[in-house]
Each structure stands twice: as structure tokens, then as C-alpha cells.
Coordinates of C-alpha atoms in Angstrom, one line a residue:
Chain A
X1 CA -12.0 24.5 -0.7
X2 CA -11.1 21.3 1.2
X3 CA -13.3 18.2 0.6
X4 CA -13.7 14.7 1.8
X5 CA -14.4 12.1 -0.9
X6 CA -14.3 8.4 -1.8
X7 CA -12.0 7.9 -4.8
X8 CA -11.7 4.8 -6.8
X9 CA -8.3 3.3 -7.6
X10 CA -7.9 3.2 -11.3
X11 CA -4.2 2.5 -11.5
X12 CA -1.5 1.0 -9.4
X13 CA 2.2 0.7 -10.2
X14 CA 4.9 -0.9 -8.1
X15 CA 8.2 1.0 -8.3
X16 CA 10.8 -1.3 -6.8
X17 CA 10.3 -2.9 -3.4
X18 CA 9.6 0.3 -1.4
X19 CA 7.5 2.5 -3.6
X20 CA 4.2 2.3 -5.5
X21 CA 1.8 4.7 -7.1
X22 CA -2.0 4.8 -6.8
X23 CA -4.0 6.7 -9.4
X24 CA -7.3 7.8 -8.0
X25 CA -10.5 8.8 -9.8
X26 CA -12.6 11.4 -8.0
X27 CA -16.4 10.7 -8.1
X28 CA -17.1 14.3 -9.3
X29 CA -15.0 17.4 -9.7
X30 CA -11.4 17.4 -8.3
X31 CA -11.1 21.2 -8.1
X32 CA -7.8 23.1 -8.2
X33 CA -4.8 21.5 -6.5
X34 CA -1.5 23.4 -5.9
X35 CA 1.9 21.6 -6.3
X36 CA 3.1 20.6 -2.8
X37 CA -0.4 20.1 -1.4
X38 CA -1.2 16.7 0.2
X39 CA -4.1 14.4 1.1
X40 CA -5.0 12.6 4.3
X41 CA -5.7 9.0 3.4
X42 CA -8.0 6.7 5.4
X43 CA -6.4 3.3 6.1
X44 CA -9.3 0.8 6.5
X45 CA -9.3 -2.6 8.1
X46 CA -6.0 -2.3 9.9
X47 CA -6.2 -2.9 13.6
X48 CA -3.0 -1.0 14.4
X49 CA -3.9 2.1 12.4
X50 CA -6.4 4.6 13.5
X51 CA -5.2 7.9 12.1
X52 CA -5.2 8.9 8.4
X53 CA -1.8 9.1 6.7
X54 CA -0.6 12.3 5.0
X55 CA 0.6 11.6 1.5
X56 CA 1.9 14.1 -1.1
X57 CA 0.1 14.6 -4.3
X58 CA 2.4 13.4 -7.0
X59 CA 0.4 14.1 -10.2
X60 CA -2.9 15.7 -11.1
X61 CA -5.0 15.1 -14.2
X62 CA -7.6 17.9 -14.0
X63 CA -9.3 16.9 -17.2
X64 CA -10.1 13.4 -15.9
X65 CA -10.5 14.5 -12.3
X66 CA -7.7 12.1 -11.2
X67 CA -4.8 12.4 -8.9
X68 CA -1.8 10.1 -8.3
X69 CA -0.1 9.4 -5.0
X70 CA 3.5 8.2 -4.8
X71 CA 3.8 6.2 -1.6
X72 CA 6.8 4.7 0.2
X73 CA 6.1 1.7 2.4
X74 CA 7.4 2.8 5.8
X75 CA 5.1 1.4 8.3
X76 CA 1.8 -0.5 9.0
X77 CA -0.4 2.1 7.4
X78 CA 1.5 2.5 4.1
X79 CA 1.9 -1.3 4.0
X80 CA -1.8 -1.7 4.2
X81 CA -2.3 0.9 1.5
X82 CA 0.2 -1.1 -0.7
X83 CA -2.2 -4.1 -0.6
X84 CA -5.0 -2.2 -2.3
X85 CA -5.9 -3.1 -5.8
X86 CA -7.5 -1.4 -8.8
X87 CA -11.2 -1.0 -8.3
X88 CA -10.9 -0.5 -4.5
X89 CA -12.2 2.7 -2.9
X90 CA -10.1 5.1 -0.9
X91 CA -11.3 8.0 1.3
X92 CA -9.3 11.2 1.1
X93 CA -9.4 14.6 2.7
X94 CA -7.9 17.0 0.3
X95 CA -6.3 19.3 -0.9
X96 CA -4.5 20.1 2.3
X97 CA -1.8 22.6 3.2
X98 CA 0.1 25.4 1.5
X99 CA 1.9 24.5 -1.7
X100 CA 4.9 25.8 -3.6
X101 CA 4.8 29.3 -5.1
X102 CA 6.0 28.1 -8.5
X103 CA 8.2 31.2 -8.6
X104 CA 11.5 32.1 -10.4
X105 CA 12.7 32.0 -13.9
X106 CA 15.6 29.5 -13.4
X107 CA 14.3 27.2 -10.7
X108 CA 16.1 24.2 -9.3
X109 CA 14.0 21.3 -7.9
X110 CA 15.9 19.0 -5.5
X111 CA 14.3 15.8 -4.4
X112 CA 15.4 12.7 -2.4
X113 CA 13.6 9.4 -2.0
X114 CA 9.8 9.8 -1.4
X115 CA 10.4 13.6 -1.5
X116 CA 10.4 13.3 -5.2
X117 CA 6.6 12.9 -5.0
X118 CA 5.4 16.5 -5.0
X119 CA 8.2 17.7 -7.4
X120 CA 6.6 16.0 -10.3
X121 CA 3.4 18.0 -10.1
X122 CA 5.6 21.0 -9.4
X123 CA 7.7 20.5 -12.6
X124 CA 4.5 20.3 -14.6
X125 CA 3.2 23.5 -13.1
X126 CA 6.5 25.2 -14.0
X127 CA 6.3 23.9 -17.6
X128 CA 2.7 25.2 -17.8
X129 CA 4.1 28.6 -17.0
X130 CA 6.7 28.3 -19.8
X131 CA 9.6 27.7 -17.3
X132 CA 11.9 24.8 -17.6
X133 CA 13.2 23.8 -14.2
X134 CA 16.4 21.9 -13.5
X135 CA 15.5 18.8 -11.6
X136 CA 18.0 17.1 -9.4
X137 CA 17.0 13.7 -7.9
X138 CA 19.0 11.8 -5.3
X139 CA 18.9 8.5 -3.5
X140 CA 21.3 6.0 -1.9
X141 CA 21.0 3.8 -5.0
X142 CA 19.2 4.0 -8.4
X143 CA 16.4 1.8 -7.0
X144 CA 15.6 4.4 -4.3
X145 CA 14.9 7.1 -6.9
X146 CA 11.4 5.8 -7.7
X147 CA 10.4 8.1 -10.6
X148 CA 13.0 9.1 -13.2
X149 CA 12.1 9.1 -16.9
X150 CA 8.7 10.7 -16.5
X151 CA 10.5 13.9 -15.3
X152 CA 12.4 14.4 -18.6
X153 CA 9.4 15.9 -20.3
X154 CA 9.2 18.7 -17.8
X155 CA 12.8 19.8 -17.2
X156 CA 16.6 19.1 -17.4
X157 CA 17.0 16.0 -15.1
X158 CA 20.1 15.1 -13.2
X159 CA 20.7 12.2 -10.8
X160 CA 23.0 11.8 -7.8
X161 CA 23.4 8.4 -6.1
X162 CA 25.6 7.6 -3.1
X163 CA 26.7 4.3 -4.7
X164 CA 27.1 5.8 -8.2
X165 CA 24.5 3.4 -9.7
X166 CA 22.8 6.4 -11.5
X167 CA 24.2 9.8 -12.5
X168 CA 27.0 11.3 -10.4
X169 CA 28.2 9.6 -7.3
X170 CA 27.6 11.5 -4.1
X171 CA 24.9 13.6 -2.5
X172 CA 22.7 16.0 -4.4
X173 CA 24.5 18.9 -2.8
X174 CA 27.8 17.6 -4.3
X175 CA 26.3 17.2 -7.8
X176 CA 27.8 19.5 -10.5
X177 CA 24.4 20.7 -11.5
X178 CA 23.7 21.8 -7.9
X179 CA 26.0 24.8 -8.0
X180 CA 24.5 26.2 -11.2
X181 CA 22.9 29.6 -11.7
X182 CA 19.4 29.5 -10.2
X183 CA 17.0 32.1 -8.8
X184 CA 14.8 29.7 -6.8
X185 CA 15.1 26.3 -5.2
X186 CA 12.4 23.9 -4.2
X187 CA 13.3 20.9 -2.1
X188 CA 11.6 17.9 -0.6
X189 CA 13.2 14.8 0.8
X190 CA 15.1 13.6 3.9
X191 CA 15.6 16.3 6.5
X192 CA 19.4 16.4 6.4
X193 CA 19.2 16.9 2.6
X194 CA 16.7 19.7 2.9
X195 CA 18.7 21.4 5.6
X196 CA 21.9 21.2 3.5
X197 CA 20.0 22.7 0.5
X198 CA 18.4 25.3 2.7
X199 CA 21.7 26.4 4.3
X200 CA 23.2 26.7 0.8
X201 CA 20.3 28.9 -0.4
X202 CA 20.6 31.1 2.7
X203 CA 24.3 31.6 2.1
X204 CA 23.7 32.5 -1.5
X205 CA 20.8 34.7 -0.7
X206 CA 18.6 32.6 -3.0
X207 CA 14.9 32.0 -2.6
X208 CA 14.2 28.6 -1.3
X209 CA 11.1 26.6 -0.4
X210 CA 11.3 23.4 1.6
X211 CA 8.5 20.9 2.0
X212 CA 8.4 19.4 5.5
X213 CA 7.0 16.1 6.7
X214 CA 5.9 15.7 10.3
X215 CA 3.7 13.2 12.0
X216 CA 0.1 14.4 11.8
X217 CA -3.2 13.6 13.2
X218 CA -5.9 15.8 11.6
X219 CA -4.1 17.4 8.6
X220 CA -6.3 20.6 8.9
X221 CA -4.7 22.6 11.7
X222 CA -6.9 21.5 14.5
X223 CA -4.9 19.1 16.6
X224 CA -1.6 21.1 16.6
X225 CA 0.5 17.9 16.7
X226 CA 2.6 18.4 13.6
X227 CA 4.3 21.7 14.5
X228 CA 7.7 22.9 13.2
X229 CA 9.7 25.3 15.4
X230 CA 9.8 28.2 12.9
X231 CA 11.2 31.7 13.6
X232 CA 7.6 32.8 14.2
X233 CA 7.0 30.1 16.7
X234 CA 5.3 26.7 16.4
X235 CA 3.5 26.4 13.0
X236 CA 1.4 23.5 11.8
X237 CA 3.2 21.7 9.0
X238 CA -0.3 20.6 7.8
X239 CA -1.8 24.1 7.5
X240 CA 0.9 26.8 7.4
X241 CA 3.1 24.2 5.5
X242 CA 4.1 21.7 4.4
X243 CA 6.0 24.2 2.1
X244 CA 7.8 26.9 4.0
X245 CA 10.1 29.7 2.9
X246 CA 13.5 28.7 4.3
X247 CA 14.0 32.3 5.6
X248 CA 11.4 31.6 8.2
X249 CA 13.2 28.4 9.3
X250 CA 16.6 29.6 10.5
X251 CA 16.1 27.9 13.9
X252 CA 15.1 24.7 12.1
X253 CA 18.1 24.9 9.8
X254 CA 20.5 25.4 12.8
X255 CA 19.0 22.6 14.9
X256 CA 21.1 19.4 14.6
X257 CA 18.1 17.1 14.0
Chain B
X1 CA -38.6 14.1 14.4
X2 CA -37.6 13.6 18.0
X3 CA -36.7 16.5 20.1
X4 CA -32.9 16.5 20.7
X5 CA -32.7 19.7 22.7
X6 CA -30.9 19.4 26.0
X7 CA -29.8 21.9 28.6
X8 CA -26.6 22.5 30.5
X9 CA -27.4 24.9 33.3
X10 CA -28.6 28.0 31.4
X11 CA -27.3 26.9 28.0
X12 CA -29.8 25.4 25.7
X13 CA -28.2 23.0 23.2
X14 CA -30.1 22.2 20.0
X15 CA -28.8 18.7 20.3
X16 CA -26.4 17.1 22.8
X17 CA -23.4 16.9 20.5
X18 CA -20.6 19.3 21.1
X19 CA -16.9 19.2 20.1
X20 CA -14.1 18.7 22.6
X21 CA -11.6 21.4 23.2
X22 CA -8.3 21.0 21.4
X23 CA -9.8 18.8 18.7
X24 CA -11.8 21.3 16.7
X25 CA -9.7 24.4 16.6
X26 CA -11.9 27.4 16.6
X27 CA -14.5 25.6 14.5
X28 CA -13.4 27.4 11.3
X29 CA -11.0 24.6 10.3
X30 CA -14.1 22.4 9.9
X31 CA -16.3 24.8 8.0
X32 CA -15.4 23.3 4.6
X33 CA -16.7 19.9 5.7
X34 CA -19.9 20.6 7.6
X35 CA -22.4 23.1 8.7
X36 CA -21.2 24.2 12.1
X37 CA -24.7 25.3 13.1
X38 CA -25.7 21.6 13.2
X39 CA -23.8 21.3 16.5
X40 CA -25.1 21.6 20.0
X41 CA -21.9 23.5 20.8
X42 CA -18.2 24.0 20.1
X43 CA -15.7 24.2 22.9
X44 CA -12.8 26.1 21.4
X45 CA -9.2 25.3 22.2
X46 CA -7.7 25.8 25.7
X47 CA -7.0 29.4 26.2
X48 CA -4.4 30.8 28.7
X49 CA -3.5 34.3 29.9
X50 CA -0.6 34.6 27.5
X51 CA 0.3 33.1 24.2
X52 CA 1.8 29.7 24.5
X53 CA 4.0 27.7 22.2
X54 CA 3.3 24.3 23.8
X55 CA 5.7 21.4 24.0
X56 CA 8.4 20.6 21.5
X57 CA 7.8 18.2 18.6
X58 CA 7.2 15.2 18.6
X59 CA 4.0 15.6 20.6
X60 CA 1.8 12.9 19.1
X61 CA 2.0 9.1 18.9
X62 CA -0.6 6.7 17.6
X63 CA -1.5 3.8 19.9
X64 CA -3.9 0.9 19.5
X65 CA -7.4 2.5 18.9
X66 CA -6.1 5.8 20.2
X67 CA -3.4 8.4 20.3
X68 CA -1.2 10.1 22.8
X69 CA -0.8 13.9 22.6
X70 CA 1.4 16.3 24.5
X71 CA 0.5 19.5 22.7
X72 CA 0.8 21.5 26.0
X73 CA -1.9 24.1 25.5
X74 CA -0.4 25.9 22.5
X75 CA -2.8 28.9 21.9
X76 CA -2.8 32.5 21.0
X77 CA -3.6 33.8 24.5
X78 CA -6.8 35.3 25.8
X79 CA -6.2 38.8 24.6
X80 CA -5.7 37.8 20.9
X81 CA -8.6 35.4 21.3
X82 CA -10.9 38.2 22.3
X83 CA -9.6 40.7 19.7
X84 CA -8.9 38.6 16.7
X85 CA -10.6 35.2 17.0
X86 CA -13.8 36.0 18.8
X87 CA -15.1 38.4 16.1
X88 CA -14.6 35.8 13.4
X89 CA -16.5 33.0 15.3
X90 CA -19.1 34.9 17.4
X91 CA -21.9 34.6 14.9
X92 CA -21.7 30.9 14.2
X93 CA -25.2 29.7 15.1
X94 CA -24.3 27.4 17.9
X95 CA -23.0 27.7 21.5
X96 CA -19.4 28.7 21.5
X97 CA -17.7 27.9 24.8
X98 CA -14.1 28.7 25.8
X99 CA -11.9 26.2 27.5
X100 CA -10.1 28.2 30.1
X101 CA -6.7 27.0 31.1
X102 CA -3.9 28.3 33.3
X103 CA -0.9 27.7 35.6
X104 CA -2.2 29.6 38.6
X105 CA -5.5 30.6 40.2
X106 CA -4.8 34.2 39.1
X107 CA -4.4 33.1 35.5
X108 CA -7.6 31.1 35.5
X109 CA -9.4 34.1 37.0
X110 CA -7.9 36.5 34.5
X111 CA -8.9 34.4 31.5
X112 CA -12.4 33.8 32.8
X113 CA -12.9 37.5 33.5
X114 CA -11.9 38.4 29.9
X115 CA -14.2 35.8 28.4
X116 CA -17.0 36.8 30.7
X117 CA -17.2 40.1 28.8
X118 CA -17.8 38.4 25.5
X119 CA -21.6 38.5 24.8
X120 CA -21.8 35.5 22.5
X121 CA -19.9 33.1 24.8
X122 CA -22.5 31.7 27.1
X123 CA -20.1 29.6 29.2
X124 CA -16.7 28.3 29.9
X125 CA -15.1 25.0 30.5
X126 CA -12.6 25.3 33.2
X127 CA -9.7 23.0 32.4
X128 CA -8.2 21.8 35.7
X129 CA -7.1 18.6 34.0
X130 CA -4.5 19.1 31.3
X131 CA -1.8 16.5 31.8
X132 CA 0.6 18.2 29.5
X133 CA 1.7 21.3 31.3
X134 CA 4.4 21.4 33.9
X135 CA 2.7 23.9 36.2
X136 CA -0.9 23.9 37.1
X137 CA -3.2 22.1 34.8
X138 CA -3.9 18.6 36.1
X139 CA -2.3 19.6 39.4
X140 CA -5.4 21.5 40.3
X141 CA -7.7 18.7 39.2
X142 CA -6.3 15.8 41.2
X143 CA -6.9 17.2 44.7
X144 CA -10.4 18.0 45.8
X145 CA -9.4 20.9 48.0
X146 CA -7.3 22.5 45.3
X147 CA -10.0 21.9 42.7
X148 CA -12.6 23.5 44.9
X149 CA -10.4 26.5 45.5
X150 CA -9.9 27.2 41.8
X151 CA -13.6 26.9 41.1
X152 CA -14.4 29.2 44.1
X153 CA -12.1 31.9 42.9
X154 CA -13.2 31.7 39.3
X155 CA -16.9 31.7 40.4
X156 CA -16.3 35.1 41.9
X157 CA -15.4 36.7 38.6
X158 CA -17.3 34.5 36.1
X159 CA -21.1 35.0 35.9
X160 CA -22.3 32.7 33.2
X161 CA -22.3 28.9 32.9
X162 CA -19.2 27.4 34.5
X163 CA -18.4 23.8 33.5
X164 CA -15.4 22.2 35.1
X165 CA -13.5 19.6 33.1
X166 CA -12.2 16.8 35.2
X167 CA -9.2 14.5 34.9
X168 CA -9.6 10.7 35.1
X169 CA -6.1 10.5 36.6
X170 CA -7.4 10.3 40.1
X171 CA -8.3 7.6 42.7
X172 CA -11.9 8.9 43.0
X173 CA -13.3 11.2 40.3
X174 CA -16.5 11.3 42.3
X175 CA -14.7 13.1 45.2
X176 CA -13.4 15.8 42.8
X177 CA -16.8 16.2 41.1
X178 CA -18.5 16.7 44.5
X179 CA -15.9 19.2 45.6
X180 CA -16.3 21.4 42.5
X181 CA -20.1 21.1 42.7
X182 CA -19.9 22.4 46.2
X183 CA -17.6 25.2 45.2
X184 CA -20.1 26.5 42.7
X185 CA -19.6 24.7 39.4
X186 CA -22.7 24.6 37.2
X187 CA -21.7 21.5 35.4
X188 CA -18.8 19.0 35.1
X189 CA -17.4 17.6 31.9
X190 CA -15.4 14.3 31.9
X191 CA -13.0 12.8 31.0
X192 CA -9.9 14.7 30.0
X193 CA -7.2 12.4 28.6
X194 CA -5.6 9.5 30.5
X195 CA -2.0 10.0 31.3
X196 CA -0.1 7.5 29.2
X197 CA 3.3 6.7 27.6
X198 CA 4.6 4.8 24.5
X199 CA 8.2 3.8 23.7
X200 CA 9.8 3.4 20.3
X201 CA 11.7 0.2 20.9
X202 CA 13.8 0.4 17.8
X203 CA 15.1 3.8 18.7
X204 CA 14.9 2.9 22.4
X205 CA 13.3 6.2 23.4
X206 CA 9.8 7.6 24.1
X207 CA 7.7 8.7 21.2
X208 CA 6.8 12.0 22.9
X209 CA 9.3 14.8 23.6
X210 CA 7.6 15.1 27.0
X211 CA 7.9 11.3 27.6
X212 CA 4.3 11.1 28.9
X213 CA 1.1 12.5 27.3
X214 CA -2.7 12.3 27.2
X215 CA -4.4 9.2 25.8
X216 CA -7.6 9.7 23.8
X217 CA -9.6 7.9 21.2
X218 CA -11.9 4.8 21.2
X219 CA -9.6 3.0 23.7
X220 CA -10.6 5.3 26.5
X221 CA -14.3 5.1 26.0
X222 CA -15.2 2.3 28.6
X223 CA -13.3 4.1 31.3
X224 CA -15.0 7.4 30.4
X225 CA -18.5 5.8 30.4
X226 CA -17.8 4.3 33.8
X227 CA -16.7 7.6 35.2
X228 CA -19.6 9.5 33.8
X229 CA -22.0 6.9 35.2
X230 CA -20.4 7.2 38.7
X231 CA -20.3 11.0 38.7
X232 CA -23.9 11.4 37.3
X233 CA -25.2 9.4 40.2
X234 CA -23.2 11.4 42.7
X235 CA -23.8 15.0 41.8
X236 CA -26.9 17.2 41.1
X237 CA -25.4 19.4 38.4
X238 CA -25.5 18.3 34.7
X239 CA -22.7 16.1 33.5
X240 CA -21.1 16.4 30.0
X241 CA -19.6 13.2 28.8
X242 CA -16.6 12.7 26.6
X243 CA -13.9 10.1 25.8
X244 CA -13.6 8.1 22.6
X245 CA -17.0 9.0 21.1
X246 CA -16.9 8.2 17.3
X247 CA -20.5 7.3 16.4
X248 CA -24.1 7.8 17.6
X249 CA -24.1 4.6 19.6
X250 CA -21.0 5.8 21.5
X251 CA -22.8 9.1 22.3
X252 CA -25.9 7.1 23.4
X253 CA -23.8 5.2 25.9
X254 CA -22.8 8.4 27.6
X255 CA -26.3 9.8 27.6
X256 CA -27.7 6.6 29.1
X257 CA -24.9 6.6 31.7
X258 CA -26.2 10.1 32.7
X259 CA -24.6 12.7 30.5
X260 CA -26.9 15.6 29.5
X261 CA -24.6 16.3 26.6
X262 CA -21.5 14.8 25.0
X263 CA -18.3 16.0 23.3
X264 CA -16.6 14.5 20.3
X265 CA -12.8 14.7 20.3
X266 CA -10.3 12.5 18.5
X267 CA -12.9 11.3 16.0
X268 CA -12.9 14.8 14.4
X269 CA -9.3 14.0 13.2
X270 CA -10.5 10.9 11.4
X271 CA -13.6 12.3 9.9
X272 CA -14.1 16.1 10.0
X273 CA -17.8 15.6 9.4
X274 CA -18.3 12.9 12.1
X275 CA -20.3 15.2 14.4
X276 CA -23.0 15.7 11.8
X277 CA -23.3 12.0 11.4
X278 CA -23.6 11.5 15.1
X279 CA -26.5 14.1 15.3
X280 CA -28.2 12.3 12.4
X281 CA -27.6 9.0 14.1
X282 CA -29.2 10.2 17.4
X283 CA -32.3 11.3 15.4
X284 CA -32.4 7.9 13.7
X285 CA -32.1 6.0 16.9
X286 CA -34.9 8.0 18.5
X287 CA -37.2 7.2 15.6
X288 CA -36.3 3.5 15.6
X289 CA -37.0 3.3 19.3
X290 CA -40.1 5.5 19.4
X291 CA -38.4 8.1 21.5
X292 CA -40.0 11.6 21.3
X293 CA -37.4 13.4 23.4
X294 CA -33.8 12.5 23.8
X295 CA -34.1 13.4 27.5
X296 CA -36.2 10.3 28.0
X297 CA -33.1 8.1 27.8
X298 CA -30.7 10.4 29.6
X299 CA -29.5 8.6 32.8
X300 CA -31.6 5.5 32.4
X301 CA -28.8 3.2 33.5

């Protein structure tokens, strides 16, 4: 069941210039949250921002009723959120959308930039099922892969950077671990990366889930603003997604942008 | 407790707060956050003769104290609405009204006729004001003669309460309101979105795939209040006010300007339980001001 609640910020960590995490304490009971689901965050006291901002759930601590958001500063809304300090309150609508299936015996998780965010909770969910995923994280440089070491506990971690500052040099799809034997791929990150991963999975006939990010207003399937042109017509990324089976996205995969 | 009940033609509303079409889905999307039976009414999303996909993404842009949308009437079509959606929502304890949209007079009439057969839908809102479709839509709502013609034809096939939703994108909204009143409308609702546009200067292109779209949110409220006030003084039929309402004080502005009921739109996106707060706020206002019946303040300006 979706809820709206005032959380308290109990932790904040700056991860390089562009990224930060906020750990949020729910006032009561968090309830179940699937990997890949997201929240709609209210941005207060910002003249230019009216709408909430959709943010992936990075980590969940059910025992403490806490969740962590990994946020990239991309505009005025996320800039304002980056100024919040421990002790401040934050209003969230959550959990939203349709998450990952947590399927397969030999899964590969491919993340780029801020797209790494939901893969952390996902890796933990796999681990809880007794499955050790291969985790491939990419970015232009090491600094743009905001979370690294924390993943090691939950899977075999590999890195790809375009400048070679961490792991193998090149794109995630060029990494030696990418072409391994997997039965399921989950990906979240820049659209060109997700399309390349999705096309590869389609060629190989592999199960693949992609987590899309579109501009949203409501986050609950009411405004119909965030649609993706799927093979079954326009679907709300907020409600029918953000995670989609790539087989339903052949039109999206083929589109140049 | 003050009496909040109002009336739009034959429809009795337990309070004047309704939700605006296209901002509240079919109501179900909000059931986790609020008790839908607290509402005076729900206007479900714009429904056309056939299923529509709407306009390509991107179809939303945030603007100062508002947003532009160019959804373009994406909906399941009236047949699926009647067969699949209506059975799910028909027993919600509030007035469920259907926003009837189309590209031709025939389509408006077809949709209205289908909805007329649904027992638990006491009225329709005829949308002659959507700015985001190429054919029809706002085209019918910007010319008094055209507007009157659509209403006249729909009136022949629709027998319950007929509310006509007006566009603000005209020189004189009063002329349109008078024309649809004369043609048989039972009520008018206003305003639909204001035609607007925003440009991403870094990318040097419009934010919306359609270039222009409909502006809504707090930024349009003063325009909407002005138009409601003008129309309420010019017609005999009840006026439903909407445009940028996000709190009880906003709703009260519209009521005082002459609206018998209001609709809350964009604010539902920011707080999915905002309508309940507005209803509570109206009750609170009445108590603070010693008002026994909300109708005492309707049209006092």
C-alpha cells in the first residue's frame, strides 16, 4: 500500500561533487519495498520547484524502518535537496511503481551513474534469496561511480570507466564480464547504456529488465505525463514501470533517442 | 458543523470539492491516500469514442508555480470505460462524472450516449476546451456558434446533468458561456488550461513534443477567479470553478466569486490527499466565521 509520510533525515553522506545519500527514518512502519521502486520527494522552500522529484530507493533497512536515497544533483530540485541536513524532515510518497522481479540463478546487474541507486537494494534482495549476482558498474570516470565498495558484500563487482580510472577502460558493454554466462540482466542508467544492454539481451534471447526514468508529475499513474512508448502503447513509467521487461520495449530499443 | 452541501443542477454534492478531469485518474489511484467518499465528486479522465495514445513524450514541463502538459487525451475509449472501468468505480460513494471529449460532434454525441446509459453517472462534463488535440477539442470551445452547436447536439442524446467545460483561451469567455447556456447546458465549468509554451534554452528547443501545451497550477488561479466571477454574473446556470486551487482559501475565492462547486487539479499531484484537507478547511472556515451553510458565501462578491 502506498503512503505519504514525513521522514526525518538521520544520515547524509556526500559522494563526490555530484552525488549524496540521505538516510531517512520513517515515523512508524515502513512496510514492504521492492527493489526498483521509488519515492516522490517534496522539495520545500524552492521558488522554482513545484512538483515532487522521483528518486530511486537505494537501500532499505526494514528492522529500523529506514530507507536511503542516492541522489544526483542535476537541477534546482535536487540542488535544494542536497542542502538538507540531518534532523530535517522530508515528505515522501512511497513506495511507487513496479520493481524488479529478482529472477534468475545467474543474474547480471548493470548500472551507470545515478542508475546504480536501485541496484544496491536489488543486489541485497538477490543475496537474501541465496543468489550472488554479478554487478557491473560504469561511469565516465571513477568519481562518477558514486557507490563502489558497499556492493562487494552482495556480489562479484566489476567496474568500467571511459577514462580507465577504475576497472577496465571502456563502456560497460565492452567489459570482459559483460559477455559472461548469465540468465537474467537488470539494468539502470543512462538511456544509451540501457538500450545497448537491452539490445544485447534481445539478441541472446536473455531475460532483461530495464529501469526507466522519465519526467513525472504525480508518480501514481494519474497525470499520464511520464509515458514510455512501449509495444503495448503508452505506459506510465511511474505505475507500469519504472522496471519493464525489455521484450515489451522493442519500439523503445529501436528508437534513436 | 456547517452544512457544506451544494447543488449543480440535479446533482447534490455533499460538499463543493470535486477533482478535475485528467488529474485524478479514475479515483482508484488515490484510494491508498484518502477516503474517496469525502469528495463532493470525481470527474474522471477525458473519454473519447476510441482508445487514444495521446501525444509523444515529453508532454510535461514544470514552470514557475505551475506546469504545462500536452497529454492529448490519452484514454481507454468509452467502450472499455463502460465495460471495464465503470464496474470498478460505480459504487464509490460520491458523484462520478465523466469528462466527454472528442474530435467531432458525432464523437461527442456517441460518447455522451454511451455514458447516459450508466446508472451511477449522474452527469457529464463536456470538454470543448482541450488545447492538446489537433482536431476538435478547443476548436469547438473558442467560437460561440460552434460551442452552441455541439451542446445542442449532445443535449438531444444526453438526458442527465450536462456541464460544459470552457477554455480561457478566448477573447470573451462570457460570450461562450452564454452561448452554451442558451444551447441547453445545465452548468459550466471553468477554466481549462491556458495555452502556453516553454523553451529549454540550453538545448534550444521546446520542452514539449507538441511545442505548446496547457498551463495549470497556482499561477493560473487569478485568471480563473476573474473568469468565474465574470461568468457567474452573466449566466443563470451554476458555475463550477477550477484553476490552481491548492487549499481551502483558494476554493473559497472561487465560491465567493460565484462558483457553486470547485475542482482541484494539479494540486492532487503534489499532495494526493489535498482534497480532504480542503474539505476540512472549508468546515473550519465556516466555523471560524459563524457560517451555518456554505451557500451563504457563494457569490458574495
